[in-house]
Coordinates of C-alpha atoms in Angstrom, one line a residue:
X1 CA 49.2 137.1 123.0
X2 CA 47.9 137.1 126.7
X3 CA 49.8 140.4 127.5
X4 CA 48.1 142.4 124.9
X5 CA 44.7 141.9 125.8
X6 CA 44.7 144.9 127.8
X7 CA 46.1 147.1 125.2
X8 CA 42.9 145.0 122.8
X9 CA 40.2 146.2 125.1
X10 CA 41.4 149.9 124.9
X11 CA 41.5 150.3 121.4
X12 CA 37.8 148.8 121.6
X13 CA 36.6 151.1 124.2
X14 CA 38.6 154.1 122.2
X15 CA 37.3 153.4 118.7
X16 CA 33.8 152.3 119.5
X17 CA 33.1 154.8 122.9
X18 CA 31.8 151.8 124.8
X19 CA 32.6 150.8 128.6
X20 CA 35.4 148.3 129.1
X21 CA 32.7 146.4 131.1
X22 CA 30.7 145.9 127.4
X23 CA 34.1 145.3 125.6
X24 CA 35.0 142.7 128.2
X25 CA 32.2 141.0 128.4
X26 CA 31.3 141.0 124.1
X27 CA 35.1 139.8 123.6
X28 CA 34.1 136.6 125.7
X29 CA 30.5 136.2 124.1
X30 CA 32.3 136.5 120.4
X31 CA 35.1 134.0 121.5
X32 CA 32.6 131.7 123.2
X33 CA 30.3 131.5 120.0
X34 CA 33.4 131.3 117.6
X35 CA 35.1 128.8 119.1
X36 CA 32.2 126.7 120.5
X37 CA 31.9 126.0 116.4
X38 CA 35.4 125.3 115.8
X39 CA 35.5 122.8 118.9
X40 CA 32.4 121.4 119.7
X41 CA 29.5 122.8 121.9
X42 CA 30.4 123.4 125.6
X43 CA 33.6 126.0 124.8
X44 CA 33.7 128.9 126.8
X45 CA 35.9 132.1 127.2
X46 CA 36.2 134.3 130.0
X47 CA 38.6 136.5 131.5
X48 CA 40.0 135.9 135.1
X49 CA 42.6 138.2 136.4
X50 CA 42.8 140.1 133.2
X51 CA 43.7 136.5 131.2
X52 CA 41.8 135.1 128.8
X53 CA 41.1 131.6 129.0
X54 CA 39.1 129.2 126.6
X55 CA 37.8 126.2 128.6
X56 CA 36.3 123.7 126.8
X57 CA 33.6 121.1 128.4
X58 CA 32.8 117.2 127.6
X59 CA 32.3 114.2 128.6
X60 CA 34.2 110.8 128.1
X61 CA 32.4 107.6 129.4
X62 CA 30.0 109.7 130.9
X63 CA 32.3 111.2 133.2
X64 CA 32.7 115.4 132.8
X65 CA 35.9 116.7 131.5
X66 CA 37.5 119.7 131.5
X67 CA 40.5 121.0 128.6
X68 CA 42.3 124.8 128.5
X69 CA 42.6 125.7 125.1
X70 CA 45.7 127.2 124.1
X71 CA 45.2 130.3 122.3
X72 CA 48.2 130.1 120.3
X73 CA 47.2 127.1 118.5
X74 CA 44.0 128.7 117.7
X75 CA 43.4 129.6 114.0
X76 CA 40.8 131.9 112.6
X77 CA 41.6 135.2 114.2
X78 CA 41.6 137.1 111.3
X79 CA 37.4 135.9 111.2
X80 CA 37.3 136.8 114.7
X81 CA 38.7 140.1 114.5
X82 CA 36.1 140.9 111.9
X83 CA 33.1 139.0 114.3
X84 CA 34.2 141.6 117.4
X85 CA 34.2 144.8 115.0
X86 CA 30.7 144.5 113.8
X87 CA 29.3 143.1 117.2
X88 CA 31.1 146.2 118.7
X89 CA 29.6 148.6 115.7
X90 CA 25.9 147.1 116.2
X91 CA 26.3 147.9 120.1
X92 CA 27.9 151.1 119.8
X93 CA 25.3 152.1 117.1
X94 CA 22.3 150.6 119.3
X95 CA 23.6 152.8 122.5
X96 CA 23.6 155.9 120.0
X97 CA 20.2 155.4 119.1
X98 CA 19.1 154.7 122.5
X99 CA 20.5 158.1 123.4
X100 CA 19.0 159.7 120.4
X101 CA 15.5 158.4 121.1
X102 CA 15.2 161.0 123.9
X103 CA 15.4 163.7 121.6
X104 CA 12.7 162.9 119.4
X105 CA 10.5 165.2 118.5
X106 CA 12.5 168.3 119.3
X107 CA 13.9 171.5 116.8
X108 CA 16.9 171.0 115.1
X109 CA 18.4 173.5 112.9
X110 CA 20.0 172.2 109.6
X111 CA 21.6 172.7 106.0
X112 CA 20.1 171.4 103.1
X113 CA 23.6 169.2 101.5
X114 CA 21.6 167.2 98.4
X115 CA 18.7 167.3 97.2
X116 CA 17.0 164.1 95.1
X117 CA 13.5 162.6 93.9
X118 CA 13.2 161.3 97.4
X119 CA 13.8 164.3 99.7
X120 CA 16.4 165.4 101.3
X121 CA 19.7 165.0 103.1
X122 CA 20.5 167.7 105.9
X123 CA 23.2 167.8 108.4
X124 CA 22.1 168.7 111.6
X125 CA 23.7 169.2 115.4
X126 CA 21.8 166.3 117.0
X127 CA 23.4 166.9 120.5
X128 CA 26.1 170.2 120.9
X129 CA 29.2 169.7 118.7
X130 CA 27.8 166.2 116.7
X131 CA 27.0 166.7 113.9
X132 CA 24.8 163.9 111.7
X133 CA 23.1 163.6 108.7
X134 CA 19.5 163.1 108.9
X135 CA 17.0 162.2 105.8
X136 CA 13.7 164.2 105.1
X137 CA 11.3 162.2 102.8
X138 CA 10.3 164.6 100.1
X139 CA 6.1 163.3 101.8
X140 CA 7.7 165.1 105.4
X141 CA 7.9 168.5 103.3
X142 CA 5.0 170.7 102.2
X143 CA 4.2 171.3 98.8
X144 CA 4.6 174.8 99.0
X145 CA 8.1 174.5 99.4
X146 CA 9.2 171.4 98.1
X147 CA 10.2 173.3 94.7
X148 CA 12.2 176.5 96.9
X149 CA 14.1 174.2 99.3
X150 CA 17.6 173.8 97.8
X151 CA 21.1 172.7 98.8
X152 CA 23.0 175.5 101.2
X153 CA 20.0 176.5 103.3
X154 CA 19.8 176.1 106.5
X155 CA 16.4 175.6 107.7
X156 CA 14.4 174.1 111.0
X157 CA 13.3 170.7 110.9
X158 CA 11.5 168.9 113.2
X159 CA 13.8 165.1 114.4
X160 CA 11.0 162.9 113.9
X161 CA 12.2 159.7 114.6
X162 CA 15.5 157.9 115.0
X163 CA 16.1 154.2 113.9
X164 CA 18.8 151.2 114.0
X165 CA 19.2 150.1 110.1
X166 CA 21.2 147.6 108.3
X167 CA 22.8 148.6 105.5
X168 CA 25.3 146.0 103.3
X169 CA 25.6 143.9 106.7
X170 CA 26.6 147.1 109.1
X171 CA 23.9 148.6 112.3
X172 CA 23.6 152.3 111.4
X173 CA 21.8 155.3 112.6
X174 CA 18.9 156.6 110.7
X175 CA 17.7 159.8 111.6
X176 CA 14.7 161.1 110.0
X177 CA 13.1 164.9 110.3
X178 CA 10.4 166.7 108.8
X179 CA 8.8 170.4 108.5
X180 CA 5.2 169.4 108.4
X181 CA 4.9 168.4 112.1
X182 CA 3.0 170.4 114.5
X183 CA 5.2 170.5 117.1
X184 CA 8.2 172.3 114.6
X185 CA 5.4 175.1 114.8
X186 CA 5.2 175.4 118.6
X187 CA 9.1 174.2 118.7
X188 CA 10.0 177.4 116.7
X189 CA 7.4 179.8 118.7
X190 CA 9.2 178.5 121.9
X191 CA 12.9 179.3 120.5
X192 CA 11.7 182.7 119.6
X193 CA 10.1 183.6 123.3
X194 CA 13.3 181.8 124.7
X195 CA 13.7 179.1 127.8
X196 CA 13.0 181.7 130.4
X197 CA 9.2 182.1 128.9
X198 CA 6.4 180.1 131.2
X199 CA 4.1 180.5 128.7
X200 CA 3.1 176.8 127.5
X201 CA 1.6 176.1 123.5
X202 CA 0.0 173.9 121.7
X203 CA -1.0 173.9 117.9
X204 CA -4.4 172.8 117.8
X205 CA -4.1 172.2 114.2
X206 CA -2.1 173.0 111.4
X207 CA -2.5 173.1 107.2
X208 CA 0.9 173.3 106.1
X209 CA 2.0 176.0 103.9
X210 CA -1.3 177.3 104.6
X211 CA -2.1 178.0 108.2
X212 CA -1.6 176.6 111.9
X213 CA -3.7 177.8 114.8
X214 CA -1.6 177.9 117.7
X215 CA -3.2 177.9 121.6
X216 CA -1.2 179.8 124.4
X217 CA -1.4 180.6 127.5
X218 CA -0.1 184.1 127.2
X219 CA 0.3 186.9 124.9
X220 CA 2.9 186.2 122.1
X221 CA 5.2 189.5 120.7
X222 CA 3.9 190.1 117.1
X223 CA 7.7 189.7 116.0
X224 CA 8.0 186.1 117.3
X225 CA 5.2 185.2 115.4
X226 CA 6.2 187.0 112.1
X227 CA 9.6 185.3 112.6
X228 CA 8.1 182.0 112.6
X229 CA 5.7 182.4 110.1
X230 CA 8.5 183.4 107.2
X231 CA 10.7 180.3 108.4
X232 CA 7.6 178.1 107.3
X233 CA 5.9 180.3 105.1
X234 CA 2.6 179.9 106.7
X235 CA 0.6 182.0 108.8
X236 CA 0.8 181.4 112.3
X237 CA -2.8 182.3 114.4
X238 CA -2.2 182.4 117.7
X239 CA -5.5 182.5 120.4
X240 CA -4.6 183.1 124.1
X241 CA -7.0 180.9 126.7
X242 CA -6.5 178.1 129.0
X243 CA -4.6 174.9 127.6
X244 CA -5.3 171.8 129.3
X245 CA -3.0 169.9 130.9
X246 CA -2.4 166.7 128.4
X247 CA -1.7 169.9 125.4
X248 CA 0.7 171.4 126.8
X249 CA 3.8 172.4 124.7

């Protein structure tokens, strides 16, 4: 068994993308908290030298002892197996929505793929080449178009927030976007100008489906904003003046 610990930690750090660092160091926590059940408080499991050893901790007449365990004898691995794979989902999952949390609150492109009472599912690139599906509550889409949005478009949504969930026992990511924020309005006005533009934005208000008023510090081309304005079919009023510093978009 000892020899294919190395080959163990691999697959973990291959199917769950996680350091071998975390997958060392979550394969002794799991065996320390599995076995200190099975054999009394006290047992603990660490690697040394890329072996794993269980050393268990008493004392008899008051005097402190020390016992290896021998893993061969040990039952339950099928129990521990199953212990390691969700400890190793919940951290992989909780590193992904660490990593997702920085991206909150920017544009994301994405195509409608059901459609319920509830909203909406849509697929969308969260970073370049991953693809995820992401929920919109039916309440994070405007009226206006919560009759014309259908399964096959691809629309802009705004990532609202992203979430560690259980679902039947398992960490998952929730992702959830909208198209009723203001920033999908100064988000898409951005896209349009490009990243070269130094012209900063902020949507002073916005009435969705109706009309948002948009601040900038420059002039806008009439095409960006008509481009905008048919994605969200709204009109877009854009004022050029100062922006203070804390608005800027």
């Amino acid at each position: 068994m000892q020899t294919q610990y190395n080959e163990i930690i691999n697959s973990f750090v291959d199917k769950y993308g996680l350091s071998r660092g975390q997958v060392v160091a979550e394969i002794e926590r799991t065996f320390s908290t599995m076995l200190s059940r099975w054999y009394g408080t006290g047992t603990v499991v660490l690697f040394a030298d890329d072996y794993l050893q269980a050393l268990h901790y008493a004392k008899q007449s008051g005097i402190p002892l020390q016992n290896q365990l021998d893993f061969v004898s040990v039952r339950g691995w099928n129990t521990i197996q199953r212990a390691l794979d969700r400890n190793f989902t919940k951290i992989a999952c909780l590193n992904e929505v660490t990593r997702y949390k920085q991206l909150e609150h920017e544009l994301r492109w994405g195509d409608i793929i059901r459609k319920s009472t509830d909203g909406f599912l849509v697929e969308i690139e969260i970073e370049k080449g991953l693809a995820i599906i992401a929920e919109c509550p039916l309440n994070r889409v405007g009226v206006h178009e919560r009759n014309t949005l259908a399964v096959g478009q691809r629309r802009a949504f705004h990532l609202r927030r992203v979430d560690s969930v259980k679902m039947r026992g398992i960490t998952r990511v929730k992702v959830v976007v909208d198209r009723v924020s203001k920033n999908l309005v100064t988000a898409l006005l951005r896209e349009q100008l490009g990243t070269a533009t130094e012209i900063t934005l902020y949507c002073a208000k916005r009435y969705v489906g109706h009309k948002s008023f948009v601040e900038a510090s420059g002039c806008l081309p009439k095409q960006v904003i008509l481009t905008v304005s048919r994605e969200l079919h709204e009109h877009i009023q854009v004022t050029v003046e100062k922006i203070a510093v804390g608005n800027k978009s």
